[in-house]
Coordinates of C-alpha atoms and ligand atoms in Angstrom, one line a residue:
X1 CA 0.0 0.0 0.0
X2 CA 2.9 2.3 -0.6
X3 CA 4.1 2.6 3.0
X4 CA 7.6 3.8 2.4
X5 CA 10.0 3.2 5.2
X6 CA 10.7 6.6 6.8
X7 CA 14.4 7.6 6.4
X8 CA 16.4 6.2 9.3
X9 CA 18.0 9.4 10.4
X10 CA 18.2 11.4 13.7
X11 CA 20.0 10.2 16.8
X12 CA 21.3 6.7 17.0
X13 CA 18.9 5.3 19.6
X14 CA 20.8 2.0 19.8
X15 CA 23.7 4.0 21.3
X16 CA 21.3 5.5 23.9
X17 CA 20.1 8.8 25.2
X18 CA 19.8 10.2 28.7
X19 CA 16.5 9.3 30.3
X20 CA 16.2 12.9 31.4
X21 CA 16.1 14.0 27.7
X22 CA 12.9 12.1 27.1
X23 CA 9.9 14.4 27.6
X24 CA 6.8 12.5 28.8
X25 CA 4.5 11.7 25.9
X26 CA 6.8 13.3 23.3
X27 CA 8.4 10.8 20.9
X28 CA 12.1 11.1 20.2
X29 CA 12.6 9.9 16.6
X30 CA 15.9 8.4 15.6
X31 CA 17.2 5.1 14.3
X32 CA 18.4 1.7 15.4
X33 CA 20.6 0.3 12.7
X34 CA 18.7 0.9 9.4
X35 CA 15.3 1.0 11.2
X36 CA 13.4 4.3 11.8
X37 CA 12.4 4.0 15.5
X38 CA 11.1 6.3 18.2
X39 CA 11.5 6.2 22.0
X40 CA 8.8 7.6 24.1
X41 CA 8.3 7.9 27.8
X42 CA 5.0 7.6 29.6
X43 CA 5.6 8.1 33.3
X44 CA 8.5 5.9 34.2
X45 CA 7.9 3.5 31.4
X46 CA 9.8 3.8 28.1
X47 CA 8.7 2.3 24.8
X48 CA 10.6 1.8 21.5
X49 CA 8.6 1.2 18.4
X50 CA 8.9 1.5 14.6
X51 CA 8.4 5.1 13.5
X52 CA 6.6 4.4 10.2
X53 CA 2.8 3.8 10.0
X54 CA 1.9 0.6 8.3
X55 CA -1.0 2.2 6.5
X56 CA 0.5 4.8 4.1
X57 CA 3.9 5.3 5.9
X58 CA 2.8 8.3 8.1
X59 CA 5.3 9.7 10.6
X60 CA 4.3 8.1 13.9
X61 CA 6.9 10.1 15.8
X62 CA 4.7 13.2 15.0
X63 CA 1.6 11.4 16.2
X64 CA -0.3 11.6 19.5
X65 CA 0.9 9.4 22.4
X66 CA -1.6 8.6 25.2
X67 CA -2.7 5.7 27.3
X68 CA 0.0 3.3 26.0
X69 CA -0.9 4.0 22.4
X70 CA 0.3 6.2 19.5
X71 CA -2.1 7.6 16.9
X72 CA -0.9 8.3 13.3
X73 CA -1.2 12.0 12.3
X74 CA -2.3 11.2 8.8
X75 CA -5.4 9.0 9.0
X76 CA -5.6 8.3 12.8
X77 CA -4.6 4.6 12.9
X78 CA -3.9 3.6 16.5
X79 CA -1.0 1.3 17.6
X80 CA -0.4 -0.3 21.0
X81 CA 3.1 0.8 22.2
X82 CA 3.6 -2.5 24.2
X83 CA 2.7 -4.9 21.5
X84 CA 2.9 -2.8 18.3
X85 CA -0.6 -4.1 17.3
X86 CA -2.7 -2.0 15.0
X87 CA -5.6 -1.5 17.4
X88 CA -7.7 0.7 15.2
X89 CA -8.0 1.0 11.4
X90 CA -7.0 2.1 8.8
X91 CA -3.7 0.3 9.5
X92 CA -4.0 -3.4 9.4
X93 CA -0.4 -4.5 10.2
X94 CA 1.5 -4.0 13.5
X95 CA 4.5 -1.8 13.9
X96 CA 7.8 -3.3 15.2
X97 CA 8.5 -3.3 18.9
X98 CA 12.0 -3.2 20.5
X99 CA 13.4 -4.0 23.8
X100 CA 14.3 -0.9 25.9
X101 CA 17.5 -1.3 27.8
X102 CA 18.0 1.0 30.8
X103 CA 21.4 1.4 32.4
X104 CA 21.8 4.1 35.0
X105 CA 20.5 7.3 33.6
X106 CA 20.6 6.1 30.0
X107 CA 18.1 4.3 27.9
X108 CA 18.8 2.6 24.6
X109 CA 16.9 0.6 22.0
X110 CA 17.7 -3.1 22.2
X111 CA 16.7 -6.0 20.0
X112 CA 13.7 -6.1 17.8
X113 CA 11.1 -8.3 19.4
X114 CA 9.4 -11.2 17.7
X115 CA 5.9 -10.3 16.5
X116 CA 3.2 -10.7 19.1
X117 CA 1.7 -14.2 19.1
X118 CA -1.9 -14.5 17.9
X119 CA -4.4 -14.5 20.7
X120 CA -5.2 -17.8 22.3
X121 CA -7.8 -19.8 20.3
X122 CA -11.4 -19.0 21.0
X123 CA -13.9 -21.7 20.3
X124 CA -16.4 -19.6 18.3
X125 CA -19.2 -19.8 15.8
X126 CA -19.2 -20.1 12.0
X127 CA -19.2 -16.5 10.8
X128 CA -20.7 -15.4 7.5
X129 CA -19.8 -11.9 6.2
X130 CA -21.9 -10.4 3.4
X131 CA -19.8 -7.8 1.6
X132 CA -16.0 -7.9 1.1
X133 CA -15.4 -4.2 1.4
X134 CA -13.9 -2.1 4.2
X135 CA -16.1 -3.4 7.0
X136 CA -16.4 -7.0 5.9
X137 CA -12.6 -7.3 5.3
X138 CA -11.7 -5.6 8.6
X139 CA -14.1 -7.9 10.5
X140 CA -12.6 -11.1 9.0
X141 CA -9.1 -10.0 9.9
X142 CA -10.0 -9.0 13.4
X143 CA -11.8 -12.3 14.0
X144 CA -8.6 -14.2 13.3
X145 CA -6.4 -11.7 15.3
X146 CA -8.7 -12.2 18.3
X147 CA -8.2 -15.9 18.1
X148 CA -11.4 -17.0 16.4
X149 CA -11.0 -20.7 15.4
X150 CA -14.3 -21.3 13.6
X151 CA -14.9 -20.8 9.9
X152 CA -15.1 -17.4 8.3
X153 CA -16.8 -17.1 4.9
X154 CA -16.5 -13.7 3.2
X155 CA -18.9 -13.2 0.3
X156 CA -18.4 -10.3 -2.1
X157 CA -20.4 -9.5 -5.2
X158 CA -17.4 -7.5 -6.5
X159 CA -15.0 -9.5 -8.8
X160 CA -11.9 -8.0 -7.1
X161 CA -10.6 -9.1 -3.7
X162 CA -10.9 -6.4 -1.0
X163 CA -9.1 -3.2 -2.0
X164 CA -8.3 0.3 -1.0
X165 CA -11.4 2.0 -2.2
X166 CA -10.4 5.6 -1.2
X167 CA -7.5 5.4 -3.5
X168 CA -9.8 4.9 -6.5
X169 CA -10.6 8.6 -6.8
X170 CA -7.1 9.8 -5.8
X171 CA -3.6 8.5 -6.7
X172 CA -4.9 5.4 -8.5
X173 CA -7.2 7.4 -10.8
X174 CA -4.5 10.0 -11.3
X175 CA -2.0 7.3 -12.4
X176 CA 0.4 7.9 -9.5
X177 CA -0.5 4.8 -7.4
X178 CA 0.6 1.5 -9.0
X179 CA -1.9 -1.4 -9.3
X180 CA -0.1 -3.4 -6.6
X181 CA -0.9 -0.8 -3.9
X182 CA -4.7 -1.4 -4.3
X183 CA -5.4 -4.8 -2.9
X184 CA -5.6 -4.7 0.9
X185 CA -3.9 -8.1 1.1
X186 CA -2.1 -10.4 -1.3
X187 CA -4.3 -13.3 -2.7
X188 CA -2.5 -15.9 -0.5
X189 CA -3.4 -14.0 2.7
X190 CA -7.0 -15.4 2.7
X191 CA -6.0 -19.1 2.5
X192 CA -3.3 -18.5 5.1
X193 CA -5.8 -17.1 7.5
X194 CA -8.5 -19.6 6.6
X195 CA -10.8 -16.9 5.3
X196 CA -13.0 -18.5 2.6
X197 CA -13.3 -15.7 0.1
X198 CA -16.2 -16.1 -2.5
X199 CA -16.2 -13.3 -5.1
X200 CA -18.1 -12.2 -8.1
X201 CA -21.7 -12.1 -9.3
X202 CA -22.3 -15.7 -8.2
X203 CA -21.3 -14.9 -4.7
X204 CA -23.9 -12.2 -4.2
X205 CA -26.1 -13.2 -1.3
X206 CA -29.6 -13.0 -2.5
X207 CA -31.7 -14.2 0.4
X208 CA -31.3 -14.7 4.1
X209 CA -33.3 -16.9 6.4
X210 CA -32.7 -15.6 9.9
X211 CA -34.7 -18.4 11.5
X212 CA -32.8 -21.3 9.8
X213 CA -29.6 -19.2 9.8
X214 CA -28.9 -19.8 6.2
X215 CA -28.0 -17.6 3.2
X216 CA -28.5 -18.3 -0.5
X217 CA -26.0 -17.1 -3.1
X218 CA -26.9 -16.0 -6.6
X219 CA -25.3 -19.2 -8.0
X220 CA -27.6 -21.3 -5.8
X221 CA -25.1 -22.2 -3.1
X222 CA -26.5 -22.3 0.4
X223 CA -24.4 -21.3 3.4
X224 CA -25.2 -21.5 7.1
X225 CA -24.0 -19.3 9.9
X226 CA -24.0 -19.0 13.6
X227 CA -23.1 -15.3 13.5
X228 CA -23.8 -13.0 10.5
X229 CA -22.3 -9.6 9.5
X230 CA -24.1 -7.6 6.9
X231 CA -21.6 -5.2 5.3
X232 CA -23.0 -4.5 1.8
X233 CA -22.0 -0.9 1.7
X234 CA -23.6 1.6 -0.7
X235 CA -24.2 2.0 -4.4
X236 CA -23.5 5.0 -6.5
X237 CA -26.8 6.8 -7.6
X238 CA -26.9 6.8 -11.4
X239 CA -27.7 10.0 -13.2
X240 CA -31.3 9.6 -14.5
X241 CA -31.3 11.8 -17.6
X242 CA -31.6 11.1 -21.3
X243 CA -28.2 9.7 -22.4
X244 CA -27.2 8.7 -18.8
X245 CA -26.8 5.1 -20.0
X246 CA -24.2 6.0 -22.7
X247 CA -20.9 4.1 -22.6
X248 CA -18.8 7.2 -21.8
X249 CA -20.9 8.0 -18.7
X250 CA -19.3 6.5 -15.6
X251 CA -20.0 6.3 -11.9
X252 CA -17.1 5.6 -9.4
X253 CA -17.6 3.1 -6.7
X254 CA -15.6 0.0 -7.6
X255 CA -12.1 -0.9 -8.8
X256 CA -13.7 -1.9 -12.1
X257 CA -15.3 1.6 -12.3
X258 CA -12.0 3.3 -11.7
X259 CA -10.3 1.1 -14.3
X260 CA -13.0 1.8 -16.9
X261 CA -12.6 5.6 -16.3
X262 CA -8.8 5.2 -16.7
X263 CA -9.3 3.3 -19.9
X264 CA -11.7 6.0 -21.2
X265 CA -9.3 8.8 -20.0
X266 CA -6.6 7.4 -22.3
X267 CA -8.3 8.9 -25.3
X268 CA -10.5 11.6 -23.7
X269 CA -9.7 15.3 -23.9
X270 CA -12.7 16.8 -22.2
X271 CA -14.5 15.5 -19.1
X272 CA -17.7 16.7 -17.5
X273 CA -17.9 15.8 -13.8
X274 CA -21.4 15.9 -12.4
X275 CA -21.6 16.6 -8.7
X276 CA -19.3 18.7 -6.5
X277 CA -18.7 16.8 -3.4
X278 CA -15.8 14.6 -2.3
X279 CA -15.6 11.8 -4.7
X280 CA -16.6 13.9 -7.7
X281 CA -14.0 16.6 -6.9
X282 CA -11.2 14.2 -6.1
X283 CA -11.9 12.6 -9.4
X284 CA -11.8 16.0 -11.1
X285 CA -8.3 16.6 -9.6
X286 CA -7.2 13.1 -10.8
X287 CA -8.4 13.8 -14.3
X288 CA -6.5 17.1 -14.3
X289 CA -3.4 15.2 -13.4
X290 CA -4.0 13.3 -16.6
X291 CA -4.1 16.7 -18.4
X292 CA -7.8 16.3 -19.3
X293 CA -10.0 19.5 -19.4
X294 CA -12.5 19.2 -16.6
X295 CA -15.8 21.1 -16.2
X296 CA -17.8 20.5 -13.0
X297 CA -21.6 20.8 -13.1
X298 CA -23.6 20.9 -9.8
X299 CA -26.8 22.4 -8.5
X300 CA -25.3 24.0 -5.4
X301 CA -23.9 27.5 -5.4
X302 CA -20.6 26.3 -3.8
X303 CA -18.9 22.9 -4.0
X304 CA -18.8 21.0 -0.7
X305 CA -21.2 23.5 0.9
X306 CA -23.5 20.9 2.4
X307 CA -20.7 19.3 4.4
X308 CA -18.0 22.0 4.8
X309 CA -19.9 25.3 4.6
X310 CA -19.6 28.1 2.1
X311 CA -16.3 29.6 3.1
X312 CA -14.3 26.3 3.0
X313 CA -16.2 25.3 -0.1
X314 CA -15.2 28.5 -1.8
X315 CA -11.6 28.0 -0.9
X316 CA -11.6 24.5 -2.3
X317 CA -13.3 25.8 -5.5
X318 CA -10.5 28.3 -5.9
X319 CA -7.9 25.5 -5.4
X320 CA -9.6 23.5 -8.2
X321 CA -9.9 26.6 -10.4
X322 CA -6.2 27.3 -9.9
X323 CA -5.6 23.8 -11.4
X324 CA -7.7 24.6 -14.4
X325 CA -11.1 23.1 -13.4
X326 CA -14.1 25.2 -14.6
X327 CA -17.4 25.3 -12.7
X328 CA -21.0 25.4 -13.9
X329 CA -22.8 25.8 -10.6
X330 CA -26.5 26.3 -9.8
X331 CA -27.2 24.0 -12.8
X332 CA -28.1 20.4 -13.5
X333 CA -27.6 18.1 -16.5
X334 CA -30.5 18.0 -18.9
X335 CA -29.2 15.4 -21.3
X336 CA -26.0 13.7 -22.4
X337 CA -25.2 13.3 -26.0
X338 CA -22.4 11.4 -27.8
X339 CA -19.9 14.3 -27.5
X340 CA -21.6 16.9 -25.3
X341 CA -23.6 17.5 -22.2
X342 CA -26.6 19.9 -22.2
X343 CA -27.1 21.9 -19.0
X344 CA -30.4 23.1 -17.5
X345 CA -29.3 26.7 -18.3
X346 CA -29.1 25.8 -22.0
X347 CA -25.3 25.7 -22.3
X348 CA -23.7 22.7 -24.0
X349 CA -20.3 21.4 -22.8
X350 CA -18.1 19.2 -25.0
X351 CA -17.4 15.9 -23.3
X352 CA -15.9 12.6 -24.3
X353 CA -16.0 11.4 -20.7
X354 CA -18.7 12.0 -18.2
X355 CA -18.2 11.1 -14.5
X356 CA -21.1 11.3 -12.2
X357 CA -20.7 11.7 -8.4
X358 CA -24.1 12.6 -7.1
X359 CA -24.2 10.5 -4.0
X360 CA -24.8 6.9 -2.9
X361 CA -27.6 4.8 -1.5
X362 CA -27.1 2.3 1.3
X363 CA -27.7 -1.3 0.2
X364 CA -30.5 -2.4 2.5
X365 CA -32.9 -4.5 0.3
X366 CA -31.4 -7.9 1.5
X367 CA -31.8 -6.9 5.1
X368 CA -35.3 -5.6 4.6
X369 CA -36.4 -8.7 2.8
X370 CA -35.0 -10.8 5.7
X371 CA -37.3 -8.8 8.1
X372 CA -34.5 -6.8 9.8
X373 CA -35.4 -3.3 11.0
X374 CA -34.4 -0.8 8.4
X375 CA -34.6 3.0 8.7
X376 CA -32.6 4.8 6.0
X377 CA -29.9 2.2 6.7
X378 CA -29.9 -1.2 8.6
X379 CA -30.7 -0.3 12.2
X380 CA -28.2 -1.5 14.7
X381 CA -27.7 -0.9 18.4
X382 CA -24.6 0.4 20.2
X383 CA -22.9 -3.0 19.8
X384 CA -23.8 -3.0 16.1
X385 CA -26.3 -5.8 16.4
X386 CA -29.4 -5.6 14.2
X387 CA -33.0 -6.3 15.4
X388 CA -32.2 -10.0 15.1
X389 CA -29.8 -11.4 17.7
X390 CA -26.5 -12.8 16.2
X391 CA -27.0 -10.6 13.1
X392 CA -24.7 -7.5 12.9
X393 CA -24.4 -4.7 10.4
X394 CA -21.5 -2.3 9.7
X395 CA -20.2 0.3 7.3
X396 CA -22.1 2.5 4.9
X397 CA -25.2 0.4 5.1
X398 CA -25.7 0.6 8.9
X399 CA -27.3 3.3 11.0
X400 CA -26.0 3.3 14.6
X401 CA -26.5 5.3 17.7
X402 CA -23.5 7.7 17.9
X403 CA -22.7 8.4 21.5
X404 CA -20.9 11.7 20.6
X405 CA -23.9 13.4 18.9
X406 CA -26.5 11.4 20.7
X407 CA -28.2 10.8 17.3
X408 CA -28.6 7.8 15.0
X409 CA -26.2 8.3 12.2
X410 CA -25.2 6.5 9.0
X411 CA -21.7 7.5 8.1
X412 CA -19.9 7.0 4.7
X413 CA -16.3 6.9 5.7
X414 CA -13.6 4.3 5.1
X415 CA -12.1 4.3 8.6
X416 CA -15.6 4.2 10.3
X417 CA -16.6 1.2 8.2
X418 CA -13.3 -0.6 9.1
X419 CA -13.6 0.2 12.8
X420 CA -17.3 -0.9 12.8
X421 CA -16.2 -4.2 11.3
X422 CA -13.5 -4.6 13.9
X423 CA -16.0 -3.9 16.7
X424 CA -18.4 -6.5 15.3
X425 CA -15.6 -9.1 15.2
X426 CA -15.0 -8.5 18.9
X427 CA -18.6 -8.7 19.7
X428 CA -19.2 -11.9 17.8
X429 CA -16.5 -13.2 20.2
X430 CA -18.4 -12.0 23.2
X431 CA -16.5 -8.9 24.1
X432 CA -19.6 -6.6 24.3
X433 CA -18.0 -3.5 22.9
X434 CA -19.9 -0.4 22.3
X435 CA -19.0 1.4 19.0
X436 CA -17.7 4.8 20.2
X437 CA -15.1 5.9 17.6
X438 CA -15.4 9.5 16.5
X439 CA -16.2 9.6 12.8
X440 CA -13.1 10.5 10.8
X441 CA -12.4 11.0 7.1
X442 CA -9.8 12.7 4.9
X443 CA -10.0 14.1 1.4
X444 CA -7.3 15.1 -1.0
X445 CA -7.4 17.9 -3.6
X446 CA -4.0 18.4 -5.3
X447 CA -1.7 19.5 -2.4
X448 CA -4.5 20.2 0.0
X449 CA -5.5 17.4 2.4
X450 CA -8.5 18.0 4.7
X451 CA -9.1 15.9 7.8
X452 CA -12.5 15.9 9.4
X453 CA -13.5 14.5 12.8
X454 CA -17.1 14.4 14.2
X455 CA -20.4 14.7 12.3
X456 CA -22.3 17.8 11.6
X457 CA -25.4 17.6 9.4
X458 CA -26.5 21.1 10.4
X459 CA -24.7 23.8 12.3
X460 CA -25.4 27.4 13.2
X461 CA -21.8 28.7 13.3
X462 CA -18.5 27.9 11.7
X463 CA -15.4 29.2 13.5
X464 CA -12.0 29.2 11.7
X465 CA -8.7 29.6 13.4
X466 CA -5.7 30.3 11.1
X467 CA -6.3 30.9 7.4
X468 CA -7.5 28.8 4.6
X469 CA -5.3 30.6 2.0
X470 CA -2.2 29.5 4.0
X471 CA -3.6 26.0 4.2
X472 CA -3.1 26.1 7.9
X473 CA -6.3 26.2 9.9
X474 CA -8.8 24.6 12.2
X475 CA -12.5 24.8 11.3
X476 CA -15.1 24.1 14.0
X477 CA -18.8 23.5 13.2
X478 CA -21.1 24.3 16.1
X479 CA -24.7 24.3 17.0
X480 CA -26.1 25.8 20.3
X481 CA -22.5 26.2 21.4
X482 CA -21.8 22.5 21.1
X483 CA -18.9 21.5 18.8
X484 CA -20.2 18.9 16.3
X485 CA -17.2 18.5 14.0
X486 CA -13.7 19.8 13.5
X487 CA -12.0 20.0 10.1
X488 CA -8.3 20.8 9.7
X489 CA -6.0 21.7 6.9
X490 CA -2.2 21.4 7.6
X491 CA -2.9 20.7 11.3
X492 CA -2.8 17.0 11.9
X493 CA -2.1 17.3 15.6
X494 CA -5.2 19.4 16.1
X495 CA -7.2 16.8 14.2
X496 CA -5.9 14.0 16.6
X497 CA -6.7 16.2 19.7
X498 CA -10.2 16.8 18.4
X499 CA -10.7 13.1 17.9
X500 CA -9.6 12.4 21.4
X501 CA -11.8 15.2 22.8
X502 CA -14.9 13.9 21.0
X503 CA -14.2 10.4 22.2
X504 CA -13.9 11.7 25.8
X505 CA -17.1 13.8 25.4
X506 CA -14.9 16.8 26.4
X507 CA -17.0 19.7 25.0
X508 CA -14.9 22.2 27.1
X509 CA -11.7 21.2 25.2
X510 CA -13.6 21.3 21.9
X511 CA -14.6 24.9 22.6
X512 CA -11.0 26.0 22.0
X513 CA -11.0 24.6 18.5
X514 CA -11.5 27.2 15.8
X515 CA -11.4 30.2 18.2
X516 CA -9.2 33.3 18.0
X517 CA -9.6 34.2 14.3
Ligands
LIG1 C1 -14.0 6.5 -5.0 C2 -14.2 6.6 -3.5 C3 -13.4 7.3 -2.7 C4 -13.6 7.4 -1.3 N1 -12.7 8.1 -0.6 C5 -12.8 8.1 0.8 C6 -11.9 8.8 1.6 O1 -11.0 9.5 1.1 N2 -12.1 8.8 2.9 C7 -13.1 8.1 3.5 O2 -13.3 8.2 4.7 N3 -14.0 7.4 2.7 C8 -13.9 7.4 1.4 N4 -14.8 6.7 0.6 C9 -15.9 6.0 1.3 C10 -15.5 4.6 1.7 O3 -14.8 3.9 0.7 C11 -16.7 3.9 2.2 O4 -17.3 4.6 3.3 C12 -16.4 2.4 2.6 O5 -15.8 1.7 1.6 C13 -17.6 1.7 3.2 O6 -17.3 0.4 3.5 P1 -18.4 -0.7 3.5 O7 -17.7 -1.9 3.9 O8 -19.6 -0.3 4.2 O9 -18.8 -0.9 2.0 P2 -17.9 -1.2 0.7 O10 -16.5 -0.9 0.9 O11 -18.6 -0.5 -0.4 O12 -18.1 -2.7 0.5 C14 -19.3 -3.4 0.4 C15 -19.2 -4.6 -0.5 O13 -20.3 -5.4 -0.4 C16 -20.6 -6.0 -1.6 N5 -22.0 -6.4 -1.6 C17 -23.1 -5.7 -1.6 N6 -24.2 -6.4 -1.5 C18 -23.8 -7.7 -1.5 C19 -24.5 -9.0 -1.4 N7 -25.8 -9.1 -1.4 N8 -23.7 -10.1 -1.4 C20 -22.3 -10.0 -1.4 N9 -21.7 -8.9 -1.5 C21 -22.4 -7.7 -1.5 C22 -20.3 -4.9 -2.6 O14 -20.0 -5.5 -3.9 C23 -19.0 -4.3 -2.0 O15 -17.8 -4.8 -2.4 C24 -14.6 6.7 -0.8 C25 -15.5 5.9 -1.5 C26 -15.3 5.9 -2.9 C27 -16.3 5.1 -3.8
LIG2 S1 -0.5 6.7 7.1 FE1 -1.0 6.3 9.2 S2 -3.1 6.1 9.2 FE2 -2.7 6.4 7.2

């Protein structure tokens, strides 16, 4: 997944440093031999771990250390400092752990430890997972890491094995991420971990019988389960206009979609992107990287306005305009011809590629037909169990009670889906965990990366600390003086602090975010 090893520079930590030079909770980054390592003190205890995040290679030495863990500044993966285990997504692999040798007033990094042994075996039920995306894959892996001994069957209607979906609108589409970064695991991983992976149209689960605990697949196979996870995700909404079915009109949800757009982009000169939210605008940036003219058409006055507000939206529009994107806002698409797109205002835009990003719908029909409670998503409780015991749901399709906002929410973020899958795995094994992660996502537009923690569907005030133009700011979304969400640009530590404050329910701490304009 492109996790480059951080350069092993800085002090030689194998030679040692004075204990007094270690500041509590502040990593000291250096190296031990060729390995980038950091030492960090928590009270009297000192830890030595690998300094490179196993997700995309983020600098863990610049992350947040608390409670025996370190959180990555880039996309908030969390690692246990004692074992190196990746406790929370998006990282899936552990970081290295080293012995810490303390002699007198000096500490040094000793030998690299053997990877932590898998947890002791847990006699556990046969698990069926419907959907081999973010949530389904993360659940399957976590079941094995937690010692599950029973069978795991992972059914995915997609033809590709689980892959890094967020990359499909970013580096992969832009042509700067090679194909080998995209699978979450190599093919042999599934057999090695005894995860039965069934893929393709035949593996689509078509009916569920929750009484008999059986599922039927499209190819007629019947599977039984003791515990079931529904993680079918969401589907892109197609653009319902004359010409919307033409071959050069694409949606972007799957790896096959991204490949089809790349193939079309090879001969395309002008693209129309319909929609102005995250996936559409990331795709616009990727197409610009391929030197294709891009025009964006959307009904709103400002891109991203619904999620980020008008000021941040206007800033991101300027960023895209500076990269050559043109906008046709306050308009919709009337029809799509062979070589052009007609807008509601009457204008006609040349286009040999049309990419629509107008939103997604949660996949709930299977759950609904099986008699599960569905309310704009599959309804789950705080432990992510549906209305039927032993049946769980996670990811884009699930609506869960969010302890932070006190509301039932359905979130469409990669990290949330993975963490929900991980929580379901632990609950299948009887751990009774509440799902309490703060929602988090990131989005990339050229050299601007935005991180967002929390969930604000409506707000009455947006406070900004720092400046958007400098790409260095914290943006707080508030209602009735409660902070609902915090977005940051160029301030990864603030994003990590906000995540921690949300998870502690610390509204007093959150009040400081975005203040002192
Ligand atoms: C292009 C793109 C870019 C994105 N970028 C970001 C980002 O930068 N940051 C972020 O936080 N989020 C991002 N997201 C959102 C993120 O990818 C989703 O929130 C996440 O993938 C949801 O995970 P999931 O497991 O619920 O569903 P999915 O990952 O969609 O997986 C669901 C799987 O279930 C399968 N399925 C459905 N029904 C059945 C059935 N009946 N039987 C068998 N299989 C079935 C589907 O084929 C699919 O493979 C992006 C999404 C897209 C499409
Ligand atoms: S690089 Fe660390 S979480 Fe992504």
